[in-house]
Short mmCIF file of C-alpha atoms in Angstrom, two decimals:
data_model
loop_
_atom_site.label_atom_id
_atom_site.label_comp_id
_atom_site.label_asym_id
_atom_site.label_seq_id
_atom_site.Cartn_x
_atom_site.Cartn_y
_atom_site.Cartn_z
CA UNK A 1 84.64 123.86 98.61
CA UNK A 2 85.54 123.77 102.19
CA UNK A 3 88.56 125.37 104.06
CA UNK A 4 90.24 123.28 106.85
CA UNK A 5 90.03 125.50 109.70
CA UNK A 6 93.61 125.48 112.01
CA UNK A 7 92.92 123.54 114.30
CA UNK A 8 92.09 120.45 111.93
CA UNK A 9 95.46 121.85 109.55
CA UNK A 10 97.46 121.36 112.73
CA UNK A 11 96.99 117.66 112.62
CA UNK A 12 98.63 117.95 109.15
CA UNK A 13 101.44 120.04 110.12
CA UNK A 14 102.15 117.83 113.38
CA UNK A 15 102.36 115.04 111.26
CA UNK A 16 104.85 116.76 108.42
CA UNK A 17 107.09 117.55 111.27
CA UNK A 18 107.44 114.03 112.25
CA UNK A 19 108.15 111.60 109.48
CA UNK A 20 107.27 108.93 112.40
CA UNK A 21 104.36 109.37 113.19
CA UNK A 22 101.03 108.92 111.83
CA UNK A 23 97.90 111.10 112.77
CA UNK A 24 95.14 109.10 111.74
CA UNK A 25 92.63 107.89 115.10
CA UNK A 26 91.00 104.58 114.31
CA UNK A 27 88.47 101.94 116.03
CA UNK A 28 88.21 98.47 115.98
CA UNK A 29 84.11 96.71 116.00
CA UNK A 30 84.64 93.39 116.74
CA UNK A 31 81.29 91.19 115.33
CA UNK A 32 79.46 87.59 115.78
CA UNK A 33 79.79 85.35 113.20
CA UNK A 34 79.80 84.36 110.61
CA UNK A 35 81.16 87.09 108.19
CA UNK A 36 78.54 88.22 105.19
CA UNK A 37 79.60 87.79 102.19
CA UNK A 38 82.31 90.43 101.54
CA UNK A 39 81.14 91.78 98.16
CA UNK A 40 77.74 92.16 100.02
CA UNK A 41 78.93 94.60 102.69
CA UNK A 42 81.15 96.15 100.45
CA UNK A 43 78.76 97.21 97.95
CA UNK A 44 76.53 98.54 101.33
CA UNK A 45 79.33 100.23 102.97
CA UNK A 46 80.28 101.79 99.73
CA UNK A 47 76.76 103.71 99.28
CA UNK A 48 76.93 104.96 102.70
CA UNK A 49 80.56 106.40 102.54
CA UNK A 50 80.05 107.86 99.07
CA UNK A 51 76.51 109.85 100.57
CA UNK A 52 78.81 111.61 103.30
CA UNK A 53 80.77 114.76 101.43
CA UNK A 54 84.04 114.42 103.31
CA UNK A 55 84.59 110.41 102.29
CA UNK A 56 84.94 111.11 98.84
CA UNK A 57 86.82 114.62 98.91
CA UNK A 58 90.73 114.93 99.20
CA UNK A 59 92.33 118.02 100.21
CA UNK A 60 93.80 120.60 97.82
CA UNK A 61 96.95 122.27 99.21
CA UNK A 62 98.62 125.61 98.31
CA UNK A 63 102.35 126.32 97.96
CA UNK A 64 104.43 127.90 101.04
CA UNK A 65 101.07 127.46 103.06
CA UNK A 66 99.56 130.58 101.59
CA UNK A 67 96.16 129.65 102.06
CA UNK A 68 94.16 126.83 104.38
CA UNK A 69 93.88 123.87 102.68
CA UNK A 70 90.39 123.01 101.53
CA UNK A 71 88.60 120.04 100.73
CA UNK A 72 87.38 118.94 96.68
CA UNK A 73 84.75 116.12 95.62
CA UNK A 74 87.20 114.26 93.47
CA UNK A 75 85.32 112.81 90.76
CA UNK A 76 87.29 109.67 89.97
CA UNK A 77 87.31 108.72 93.65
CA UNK A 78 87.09 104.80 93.46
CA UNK A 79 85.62 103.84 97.00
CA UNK A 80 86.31 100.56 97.08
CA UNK A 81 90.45 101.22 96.92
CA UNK A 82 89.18 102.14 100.53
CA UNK A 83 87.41 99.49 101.88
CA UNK A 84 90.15 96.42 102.12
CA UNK A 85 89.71 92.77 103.27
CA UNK A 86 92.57 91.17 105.41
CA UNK A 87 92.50 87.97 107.47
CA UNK A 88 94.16 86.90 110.39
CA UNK A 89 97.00 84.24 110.92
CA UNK A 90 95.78 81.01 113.42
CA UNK A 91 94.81 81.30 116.01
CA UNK A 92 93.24 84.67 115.36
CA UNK A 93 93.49 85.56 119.11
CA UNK A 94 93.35 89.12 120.51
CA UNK A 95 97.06 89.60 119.85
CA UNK A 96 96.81 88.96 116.39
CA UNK A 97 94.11 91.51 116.38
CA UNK A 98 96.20 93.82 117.72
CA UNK A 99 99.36 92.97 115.85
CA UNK A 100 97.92 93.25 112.86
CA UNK A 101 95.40 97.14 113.75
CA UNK A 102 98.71 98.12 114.86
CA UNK A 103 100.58 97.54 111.46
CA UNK A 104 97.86 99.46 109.70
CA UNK A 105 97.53 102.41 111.75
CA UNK A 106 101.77 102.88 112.10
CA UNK A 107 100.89 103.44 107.67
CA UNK A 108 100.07 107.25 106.75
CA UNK A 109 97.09 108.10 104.43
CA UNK A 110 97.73 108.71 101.08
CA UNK A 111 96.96 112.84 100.80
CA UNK A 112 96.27 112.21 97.24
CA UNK A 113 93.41 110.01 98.12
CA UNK A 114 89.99 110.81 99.93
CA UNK A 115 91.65 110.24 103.88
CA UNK A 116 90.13 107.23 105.06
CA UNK A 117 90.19 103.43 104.91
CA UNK A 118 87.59 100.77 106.09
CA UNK A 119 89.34 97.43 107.14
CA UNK A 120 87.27 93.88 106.64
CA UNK A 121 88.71 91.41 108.83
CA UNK A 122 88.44 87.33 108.35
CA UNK A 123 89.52 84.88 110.60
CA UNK A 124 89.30 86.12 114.30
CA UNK A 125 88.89 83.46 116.98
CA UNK A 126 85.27 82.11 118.29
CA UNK A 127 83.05 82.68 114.89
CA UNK A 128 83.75 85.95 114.69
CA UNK A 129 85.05 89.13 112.13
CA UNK A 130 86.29 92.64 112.35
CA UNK A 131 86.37 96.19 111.07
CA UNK A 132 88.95 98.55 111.23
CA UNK A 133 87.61 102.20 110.80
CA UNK A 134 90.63 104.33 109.97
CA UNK A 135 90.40 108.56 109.37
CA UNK A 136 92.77 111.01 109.48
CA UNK A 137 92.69 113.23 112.33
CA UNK A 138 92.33 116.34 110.24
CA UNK A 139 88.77 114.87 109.26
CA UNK A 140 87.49 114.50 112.88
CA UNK A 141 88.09 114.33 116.47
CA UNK A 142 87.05 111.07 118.12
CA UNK A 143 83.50 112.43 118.81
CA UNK A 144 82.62 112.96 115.39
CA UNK A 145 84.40 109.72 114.21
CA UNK A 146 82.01 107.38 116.66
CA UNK A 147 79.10 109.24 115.71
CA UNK A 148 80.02 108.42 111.44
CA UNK A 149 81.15 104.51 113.26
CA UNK A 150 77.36 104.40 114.13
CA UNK A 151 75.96 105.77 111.09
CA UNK A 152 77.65 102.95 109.40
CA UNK A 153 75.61 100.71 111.06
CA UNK A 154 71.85 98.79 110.33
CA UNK A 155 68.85 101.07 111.43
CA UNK A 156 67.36 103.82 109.69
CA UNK A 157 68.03 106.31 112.80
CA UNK A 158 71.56 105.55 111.88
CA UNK A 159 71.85 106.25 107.94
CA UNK A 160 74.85 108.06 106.78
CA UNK A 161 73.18 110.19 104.72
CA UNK A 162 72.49 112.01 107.97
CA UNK A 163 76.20 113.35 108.49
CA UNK A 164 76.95 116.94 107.64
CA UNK A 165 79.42 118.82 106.03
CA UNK A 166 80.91 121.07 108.57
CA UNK A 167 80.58 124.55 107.87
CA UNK A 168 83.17 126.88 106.06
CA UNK A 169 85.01 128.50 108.93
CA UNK A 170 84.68 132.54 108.86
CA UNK A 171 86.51 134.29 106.43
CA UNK A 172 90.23 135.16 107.57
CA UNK A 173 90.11 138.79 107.82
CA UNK A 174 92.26 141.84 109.59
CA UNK A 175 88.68 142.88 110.52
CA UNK A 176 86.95 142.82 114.11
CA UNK A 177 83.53 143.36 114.91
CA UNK A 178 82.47 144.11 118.19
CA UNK A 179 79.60 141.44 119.63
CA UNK A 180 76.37 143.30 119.51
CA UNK A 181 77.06 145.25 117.11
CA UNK A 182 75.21 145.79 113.41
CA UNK A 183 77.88 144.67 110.60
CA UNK A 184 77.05 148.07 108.68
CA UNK A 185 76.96 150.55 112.39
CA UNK A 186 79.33 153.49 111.94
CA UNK A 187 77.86 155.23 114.75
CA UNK A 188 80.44 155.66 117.80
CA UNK A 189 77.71 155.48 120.30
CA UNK A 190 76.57 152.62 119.11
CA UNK A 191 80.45 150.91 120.06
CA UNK A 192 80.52 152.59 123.45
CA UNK A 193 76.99 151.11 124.15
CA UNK A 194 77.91 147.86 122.99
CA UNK A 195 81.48 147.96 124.64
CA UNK A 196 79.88 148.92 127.79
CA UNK A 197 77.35 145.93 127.96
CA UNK A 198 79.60 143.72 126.48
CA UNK A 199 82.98 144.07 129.28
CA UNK A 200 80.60 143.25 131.61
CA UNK A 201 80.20 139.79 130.84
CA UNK A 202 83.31 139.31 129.56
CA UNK A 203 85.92 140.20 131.90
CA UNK A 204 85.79 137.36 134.80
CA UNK A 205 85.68 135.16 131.98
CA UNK A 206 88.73 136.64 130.02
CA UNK A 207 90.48 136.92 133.48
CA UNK A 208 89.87 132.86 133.86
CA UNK A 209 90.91 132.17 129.99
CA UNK A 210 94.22 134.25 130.46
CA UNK A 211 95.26 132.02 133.86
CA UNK A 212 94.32 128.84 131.90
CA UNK A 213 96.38 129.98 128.99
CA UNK A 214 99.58 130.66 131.45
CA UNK A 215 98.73 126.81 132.87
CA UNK A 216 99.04 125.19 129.70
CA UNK A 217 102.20 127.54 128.79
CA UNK A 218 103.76 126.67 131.37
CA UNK A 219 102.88 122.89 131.06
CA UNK A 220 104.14 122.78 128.19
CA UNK A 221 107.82 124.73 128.93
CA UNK A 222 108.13 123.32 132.32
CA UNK A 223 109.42 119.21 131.57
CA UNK A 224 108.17 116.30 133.42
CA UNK A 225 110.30 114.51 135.98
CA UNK A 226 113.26 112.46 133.75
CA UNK A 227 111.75 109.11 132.76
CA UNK A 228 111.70 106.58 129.53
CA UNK A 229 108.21 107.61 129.04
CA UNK A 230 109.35 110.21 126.93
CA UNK A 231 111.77 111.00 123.79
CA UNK A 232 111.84 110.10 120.33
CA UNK A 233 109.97 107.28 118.79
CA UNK A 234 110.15 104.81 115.69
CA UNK A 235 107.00 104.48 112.92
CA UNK A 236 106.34 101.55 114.50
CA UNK A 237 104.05 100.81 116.80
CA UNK A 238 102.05 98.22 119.32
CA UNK A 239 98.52 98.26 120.23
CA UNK A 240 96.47 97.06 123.04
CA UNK A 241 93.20 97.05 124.96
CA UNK A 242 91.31 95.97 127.74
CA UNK A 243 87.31 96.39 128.84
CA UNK A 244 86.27 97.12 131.89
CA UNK A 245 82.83 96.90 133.38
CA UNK A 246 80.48 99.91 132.93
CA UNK A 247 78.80 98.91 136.04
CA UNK A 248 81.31 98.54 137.97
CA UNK A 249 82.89 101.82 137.28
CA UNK A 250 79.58 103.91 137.39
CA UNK A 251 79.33 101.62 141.04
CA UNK A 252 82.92 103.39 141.81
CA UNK A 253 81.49 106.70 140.75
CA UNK A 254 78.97 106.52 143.19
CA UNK A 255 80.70 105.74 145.86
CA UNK A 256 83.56 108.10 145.98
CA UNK A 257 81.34 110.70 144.04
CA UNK A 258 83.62 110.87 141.03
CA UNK A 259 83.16 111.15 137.77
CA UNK A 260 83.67 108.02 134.75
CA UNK A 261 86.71 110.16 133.75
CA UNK A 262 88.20 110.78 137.24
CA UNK A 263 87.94 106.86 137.58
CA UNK A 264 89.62 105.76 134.02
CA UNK A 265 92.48 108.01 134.96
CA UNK A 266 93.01 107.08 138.00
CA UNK A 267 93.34 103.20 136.78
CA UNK A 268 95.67 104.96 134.19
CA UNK A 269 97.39 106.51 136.92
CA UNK A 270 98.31 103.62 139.00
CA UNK A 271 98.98 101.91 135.59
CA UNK A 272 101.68 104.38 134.51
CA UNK A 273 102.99 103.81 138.39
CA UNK A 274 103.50 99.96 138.29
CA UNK A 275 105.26 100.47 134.47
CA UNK A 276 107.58 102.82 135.86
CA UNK A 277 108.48 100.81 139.31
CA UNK A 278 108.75 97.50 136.72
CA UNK A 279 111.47 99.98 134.69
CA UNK A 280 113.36 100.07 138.11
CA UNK A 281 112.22 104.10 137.88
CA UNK A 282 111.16 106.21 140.71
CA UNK A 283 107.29 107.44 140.03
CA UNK A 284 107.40 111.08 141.20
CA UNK A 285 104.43 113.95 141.76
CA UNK A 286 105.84 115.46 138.30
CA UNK A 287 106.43 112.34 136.34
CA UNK A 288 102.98 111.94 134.75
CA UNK A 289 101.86 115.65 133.00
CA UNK A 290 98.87 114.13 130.47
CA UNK A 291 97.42 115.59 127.50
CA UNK A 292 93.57 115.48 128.37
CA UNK A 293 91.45 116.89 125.00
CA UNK A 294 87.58 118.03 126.78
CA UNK A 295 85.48 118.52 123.84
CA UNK A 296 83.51 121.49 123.48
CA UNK A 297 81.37 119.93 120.54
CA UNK A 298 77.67 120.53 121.19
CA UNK A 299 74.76 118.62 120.52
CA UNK A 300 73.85 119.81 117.19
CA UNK A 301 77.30 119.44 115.58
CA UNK A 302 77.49 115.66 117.04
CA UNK A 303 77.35 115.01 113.03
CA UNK A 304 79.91 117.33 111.83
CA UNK A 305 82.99 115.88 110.54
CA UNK A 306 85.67 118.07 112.00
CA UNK A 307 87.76 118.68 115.46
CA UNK A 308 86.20 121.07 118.47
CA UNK A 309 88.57 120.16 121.32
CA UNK A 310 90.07 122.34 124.19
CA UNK A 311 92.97 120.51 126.45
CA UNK A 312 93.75 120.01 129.74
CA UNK A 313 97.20 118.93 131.19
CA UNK A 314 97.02 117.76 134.54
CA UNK A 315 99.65 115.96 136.46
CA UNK A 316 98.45 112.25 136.96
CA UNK A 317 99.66 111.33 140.79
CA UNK A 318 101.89 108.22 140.26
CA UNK A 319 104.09 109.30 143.81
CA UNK A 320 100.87 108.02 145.17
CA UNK A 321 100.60 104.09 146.32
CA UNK A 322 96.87 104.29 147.83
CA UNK A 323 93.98 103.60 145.26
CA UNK A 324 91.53 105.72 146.80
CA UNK A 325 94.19 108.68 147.15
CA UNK A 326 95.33 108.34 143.46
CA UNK A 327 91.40 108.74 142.92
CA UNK A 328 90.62 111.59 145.06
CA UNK A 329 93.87 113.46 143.69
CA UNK A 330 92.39 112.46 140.36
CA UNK A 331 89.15 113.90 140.74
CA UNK A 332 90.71 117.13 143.08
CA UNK A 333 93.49 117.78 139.89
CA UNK A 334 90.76 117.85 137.29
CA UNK A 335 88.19 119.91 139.12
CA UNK A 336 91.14 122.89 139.77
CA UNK A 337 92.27 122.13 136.06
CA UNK A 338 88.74 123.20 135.02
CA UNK A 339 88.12 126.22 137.40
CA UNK A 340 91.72 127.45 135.96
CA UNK A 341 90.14 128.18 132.89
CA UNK A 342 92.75 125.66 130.86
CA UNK A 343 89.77 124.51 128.73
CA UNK A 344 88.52 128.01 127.84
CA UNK A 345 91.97 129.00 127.29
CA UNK A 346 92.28 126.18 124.64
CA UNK A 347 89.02 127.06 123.48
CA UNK A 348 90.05 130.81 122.89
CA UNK A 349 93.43 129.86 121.36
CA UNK A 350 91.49 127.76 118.56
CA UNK A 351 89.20 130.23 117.64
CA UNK A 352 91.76 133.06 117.57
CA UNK A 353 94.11 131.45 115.63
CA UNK A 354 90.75 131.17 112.90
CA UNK A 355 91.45 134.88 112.29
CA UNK A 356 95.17 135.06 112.10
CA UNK A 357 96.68 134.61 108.50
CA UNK A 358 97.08 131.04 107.52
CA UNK A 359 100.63 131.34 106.47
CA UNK A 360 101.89 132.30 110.10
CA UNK A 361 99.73 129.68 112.22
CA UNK A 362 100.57 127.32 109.89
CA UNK A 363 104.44 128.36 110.62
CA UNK A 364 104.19 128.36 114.03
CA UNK A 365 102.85 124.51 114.58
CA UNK A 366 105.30 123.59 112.02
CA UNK A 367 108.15 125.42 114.14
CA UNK A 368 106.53 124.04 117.48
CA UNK A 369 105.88 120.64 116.58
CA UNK A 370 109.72 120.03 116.00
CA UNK A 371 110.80 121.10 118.76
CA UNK A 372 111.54 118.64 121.09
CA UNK A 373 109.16 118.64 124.35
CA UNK A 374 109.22 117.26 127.61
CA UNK A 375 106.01 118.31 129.66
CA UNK A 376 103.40 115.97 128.60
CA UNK A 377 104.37 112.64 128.63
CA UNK A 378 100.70 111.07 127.64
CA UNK A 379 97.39 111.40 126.13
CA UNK A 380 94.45 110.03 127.78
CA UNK A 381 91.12 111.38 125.34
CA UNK A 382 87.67 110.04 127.27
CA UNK A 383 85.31 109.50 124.26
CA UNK A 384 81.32 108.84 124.80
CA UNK A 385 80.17 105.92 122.62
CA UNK A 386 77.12 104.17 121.86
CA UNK A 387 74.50 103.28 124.91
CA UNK A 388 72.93 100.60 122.94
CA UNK A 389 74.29 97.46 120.96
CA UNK A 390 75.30 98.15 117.44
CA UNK A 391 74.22 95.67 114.57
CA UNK A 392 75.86 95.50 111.38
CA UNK A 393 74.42 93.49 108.33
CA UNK A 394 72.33 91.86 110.92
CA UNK A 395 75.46 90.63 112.91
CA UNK A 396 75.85 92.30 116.43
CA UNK A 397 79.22 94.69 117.31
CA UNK A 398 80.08 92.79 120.69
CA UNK A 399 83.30 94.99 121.48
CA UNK A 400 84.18 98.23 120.01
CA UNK A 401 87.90 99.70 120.89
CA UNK A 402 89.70 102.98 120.12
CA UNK A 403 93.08 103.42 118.28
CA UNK A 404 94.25 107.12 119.30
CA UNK A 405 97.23 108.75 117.31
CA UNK A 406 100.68 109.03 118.60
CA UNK A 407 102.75 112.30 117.86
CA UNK A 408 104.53 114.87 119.86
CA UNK A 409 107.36 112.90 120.75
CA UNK A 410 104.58 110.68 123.31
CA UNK A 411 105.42 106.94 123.52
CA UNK A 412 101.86 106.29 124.87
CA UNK A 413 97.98 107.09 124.18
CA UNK A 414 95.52 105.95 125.44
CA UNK A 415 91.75 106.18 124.25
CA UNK A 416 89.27 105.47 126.43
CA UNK A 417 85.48 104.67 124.70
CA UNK A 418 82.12 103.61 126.33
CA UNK A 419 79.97 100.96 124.56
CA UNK A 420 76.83 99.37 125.67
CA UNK A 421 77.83 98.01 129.29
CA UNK A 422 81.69 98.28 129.08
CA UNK A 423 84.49 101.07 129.17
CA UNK A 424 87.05 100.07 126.59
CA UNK A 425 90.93 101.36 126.69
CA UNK A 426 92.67 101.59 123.82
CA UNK A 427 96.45 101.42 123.72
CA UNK A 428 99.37 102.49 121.55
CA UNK A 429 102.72 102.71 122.13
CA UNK A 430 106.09 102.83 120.19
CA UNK A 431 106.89 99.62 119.15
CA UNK A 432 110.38 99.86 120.76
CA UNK A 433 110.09 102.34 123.89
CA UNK A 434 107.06 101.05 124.85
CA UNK A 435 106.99 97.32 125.00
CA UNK A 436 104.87 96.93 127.49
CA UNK A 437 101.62 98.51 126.21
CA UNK A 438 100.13 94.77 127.46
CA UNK A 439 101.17 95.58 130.81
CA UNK A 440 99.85 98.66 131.07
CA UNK A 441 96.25 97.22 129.63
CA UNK A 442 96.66 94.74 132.21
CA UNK A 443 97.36 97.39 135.33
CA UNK A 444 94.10 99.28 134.16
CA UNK A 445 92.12 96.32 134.47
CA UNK A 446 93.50 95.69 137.61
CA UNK A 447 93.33 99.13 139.35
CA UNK A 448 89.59 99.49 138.30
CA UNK A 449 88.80 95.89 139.68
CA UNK A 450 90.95 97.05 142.85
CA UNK A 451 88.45 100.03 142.81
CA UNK A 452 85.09 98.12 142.54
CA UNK A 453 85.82 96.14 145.52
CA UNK A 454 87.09 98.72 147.82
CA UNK A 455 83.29 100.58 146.25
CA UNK A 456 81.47 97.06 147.82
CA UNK A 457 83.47 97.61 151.24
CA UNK A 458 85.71 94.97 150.48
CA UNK A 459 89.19 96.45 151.55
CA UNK A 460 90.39 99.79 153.34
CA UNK A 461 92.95 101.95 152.55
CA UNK A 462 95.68 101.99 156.15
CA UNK A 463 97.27 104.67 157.18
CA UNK A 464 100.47 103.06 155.42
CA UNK A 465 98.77 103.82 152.46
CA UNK A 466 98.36 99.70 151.53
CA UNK A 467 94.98 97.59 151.51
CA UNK A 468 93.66 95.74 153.94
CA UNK A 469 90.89 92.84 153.61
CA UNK A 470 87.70 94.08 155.86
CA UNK A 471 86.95 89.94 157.28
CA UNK A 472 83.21 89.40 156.83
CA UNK A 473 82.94 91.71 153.99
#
C-alpha cells in the first residue's frame, strides 16, 4: 500500500475544484494497417497492464483529507472495462481523429476504478488504426507516461513487467534530521559539525531557491496583460496537432545555438501572436506568462509511475514581430528563468510540502485552485519521446501525439513530444474560448518552417523587424 505523495494529490484536488475540467494527460499512436484482430491485442495488452502495480490499483481516500490517499490492488479489477474499441465516422480524416480524442479526454476517470483507459481505434483514413492511451495525472507526469506508452509496445527491451512501483514517500513527520547526521546521534557536537559542513554548501543554493520562489509568487499574483486567452472554461474541449521536422528544428538549433525547447516555444510564441492579432487584440510583452513544467526525474526513476516536475513561468514575447528576435528572447527568457532558481524553487516547494501534514496542503491547493488566476495564461510541457520507431503487434507507430490536461482556468495547452524524426504538438483548447486550436497548430508549423529557412540563409530579418528574401539563396 502506497501513499500518493502531494504533489501527485494536487492533481486530484485541482481537478475537485473545477467540475470542468479533467486532469487526465493522454497520447494518441497512430499505426499502419491493417488492424489485428481486436480480441488478439486485447488479450496482449491486458497481460501487460495487469503486470504493472499501478494499472490495476484504485485509490483509497480518507474523510476531511486526514490522511494522503494511497493506492490498493483491487482484486475484482476487470481490465478489459479499460481497454475500449471505437471507430471513426467516413472519412476518418485527422479531424475526426481529433474530434473524437477530444470527446474522450473532456470525460473524467471513474475514481472507483483503476485510473486509466486504453482506446482501440477502427476506421482512420489510408489503412490505418489508433490508440488512445489515457491516465490520470495523479498516476504520472508525461515522462513516466511515454516511458509505460513504450513498454506497451513489441520487443523484449520494452516489456511492461519492467515498470516500477514508485516508492512510498517518507513518512510525514514533525521531525527533522539534519543531513549528515546518524538517525540515533544525540551528541551536540556532532550537529555543530554537521551544521558547519553542511551551510556551506547550502547557502548560495538556498539564496537562488528563495529568489526563484519570489519569481513564481509573483507570477502567479501579478496578471497577464487583459486578453481572451484567459477566464473560465466549459468541459468541453477541442484538440489538435501538427508535426514538425526533427531535422529541421535540430538544423535551427544549430544555427542560432538554441536549444529544441527554445525553438518549439518560440513557434508557440509567434503562434499565440497571430491568434491574438486574428482576435483584433493587441499582443503585448506581458500578454503571454506560460506554465513551463522542467522535470527533475532522473535516469533511474524513468520507470516510476508518478510526477517529479519543477515549473518555470516565463513570459513568451508575442510584442515581438521578428522570428529570429522572438527566438533569441526565447532562448535569453529561459536561460535567466533557470539561473533565478524558479526550478529549484519548485523543486523545494514539492519536497517540503512531503513533510507538512496532509490535511493542510491538501487545504491549501483546494483553497488555491479556486481562486480565480490571471498570470499564466498557457502550458507548454516539452516531453522527450522515443528515438527509434515503435512497433506494435508487428504493425509500425508512424505518428505519436500528446493530449496535455487543461485546468487552472487555461483555455490552451500545449504538449510538445519527440518521436523518431519528428517534433509533434499537441493541442487542447476549450471547446468554446478557444476555437481556433487549428489555427494555432497551423501558426506552429508555419513559424518553425519560417525558422528552417532563415537557418539555410534563405531570408534576413530588416531592421523593420520583417523578412526579406536573400536573391540567389
Amino acid at each position: 500500500m502506497e501513499q500518493l505523495t502531494t504533489l501527485d494529490a494536487g492533481f486530484l484536488h485541482a481537478e475537485d475544484s473545477d467540475p470542468h475540467v479533467s486532469l487526465a494527460i493522454g497520447a494518441i499512436a497512430v499505426l499502419a494497417g491493417p488492424m489485428p484482430d481486436f480480441a488478439s491485442l486485447a488479450s496482449d495488452l491486458a497481460e501487460r497492464f495487469l503486470s504493472v502495480p499501478r494499472f490495476r490499483q484504485v485509490l483509497r481516500t480518507h474523510t476531511f483529507d486526514l490522511g494522503a490517499p494511497e493506492w490498493i490492488d483491487d482484486a475484482d479489477v476487470d481490465v478489459f472495462h479499460h481497454i475500449r474499441r471505437a471507430a471513426l465516422p467516413r472519412p476518418g480524416d485527422d479531424a475526426a481523429l481529433y474530434r473524437w480524442a477530444a470527446e474522450v479526454m473532456e470525460r473524467r476517470l471513474d475514481r472507483d476504478r483503476p485510473l486509466w483507459e486504453c482506446w482501440i481505434v477502427d476506421g482512420l483514413a489510408h489503412n490505418r488504426w489508433a490508440m488512445l492511451m489515457k491516465i490520470h495525472h495523479c498516476i504520472a507526469d508525461g515522462v513516466a507516461a511515454t516511458h509505460l506508452l513504450t513498454q506497451l509496445c513489441d520487443g523484449r527491451q520494452t516489456s511492461a513487467t519492467t515498470l516500477r512501483a514508485a516508492p512510498a514517500p517518507a513518512p510525514r513527520s514533525p521531525g527533522l534530521r539534519m543531513p549528515g547526521v546518524s538517525a540515533l546521534s544525540l551528541n551536540p557536537i556532532d550537529w555543530m559539525t554537521s551544521a558547519w559542513r553542511t551551510s556551506r554548501g547550502v547557502t548560495s543554493a538556498a539564496s537562488q531557491a528563495l529568489q526563484g520562489a519570489v519569481e513564481i509568487a509573483g507570477g502567479l499574483l501579478r496578471p497577464a496583460a487583459a486578453s481572451s486567452l484567459t477566464g473560465p472554461v466549459t468541459d468541453l474541449r477541442r484538440y489538435a496537432s501538427v508535426e514538425v521536422s526533427l531535422p529541421d528544428v535540430n538544423r535551427i538549433c544549430e544555427r542560432f545555438d538554441v536549444t529544441v525547447n527554445d525553438v518549439a516555444l518560440a513557434a508557440i510564441t509567434d503562434s499565440f501572436r497571430t491568434i491574438l492579432m486574428r482576435r483584433g487584440e493587441e499582443p503585448r510583452r506581458t500578454s503571454l506568462r506560460t506554465l513551463v513544467p522542467v522535470s527533475v526525474r532522473s535516469r533511474d526513476a524513468a520507470d516510476k509511475p508518478d510526477n517529479r516536475v519543477s515549473v518555470m513561468l516565463p513570459y513568451l514575447p508575442v510584442d515581438k514581430a521578428d522570428p529570429i528576435q522572438q527566438l533569441n528572447s526565447v532562448h535569453a527568457r529561459l536561460t535567466k528563468t533557470k539561473a533565478s532558481g524558479q526550478r529549484e524553487a519548485g523543486n523545494i516547494f514539492v519536497a517540503a510540502a512531503n513533510a507538512i501534514p496532509f490535511p493542510l496542503t491538501a487545504w491549501a491547493v483546494r483553497t488555491l485552485t479556486r481562486l480565480p488566476q490571471r498570470g499564466i495564461v498557457t502550458l507548454a510541457t516539452n516531453v522527450p519521446g522515443p528515438r527509434k520507431r515503435l512497433r506494435l503487434k508487428g504493425r509500425e507507430v508512424v505518428r505519436l501525439l500528446p493530449i496535455p490536461p487543461l485546468a487552472l482556468q487555461l483555455r490552451t495547452g500545449i504538449a510538445i513530444l519527440s518521436y523518431a524524426d519528428h517534433l509533434a504538438f499537441g493541442i487542447i483548447g476549450d471547446y468554446d474560448a478557444a476555437p481556433d486550436v487549428n489555427e494555432l497548430a497551423d501558426g506552429i508549423e508555419r513559424a518553425v518552417s519560417r525558422l528552417a529557412d532563415l537557418s539555410n540563409g534563405h531570408w534576413r530579418s530588416t531592421p523593420a523587424g520583417t523578412l526579406a528574401l536573400v536573391q540567389g539563396g
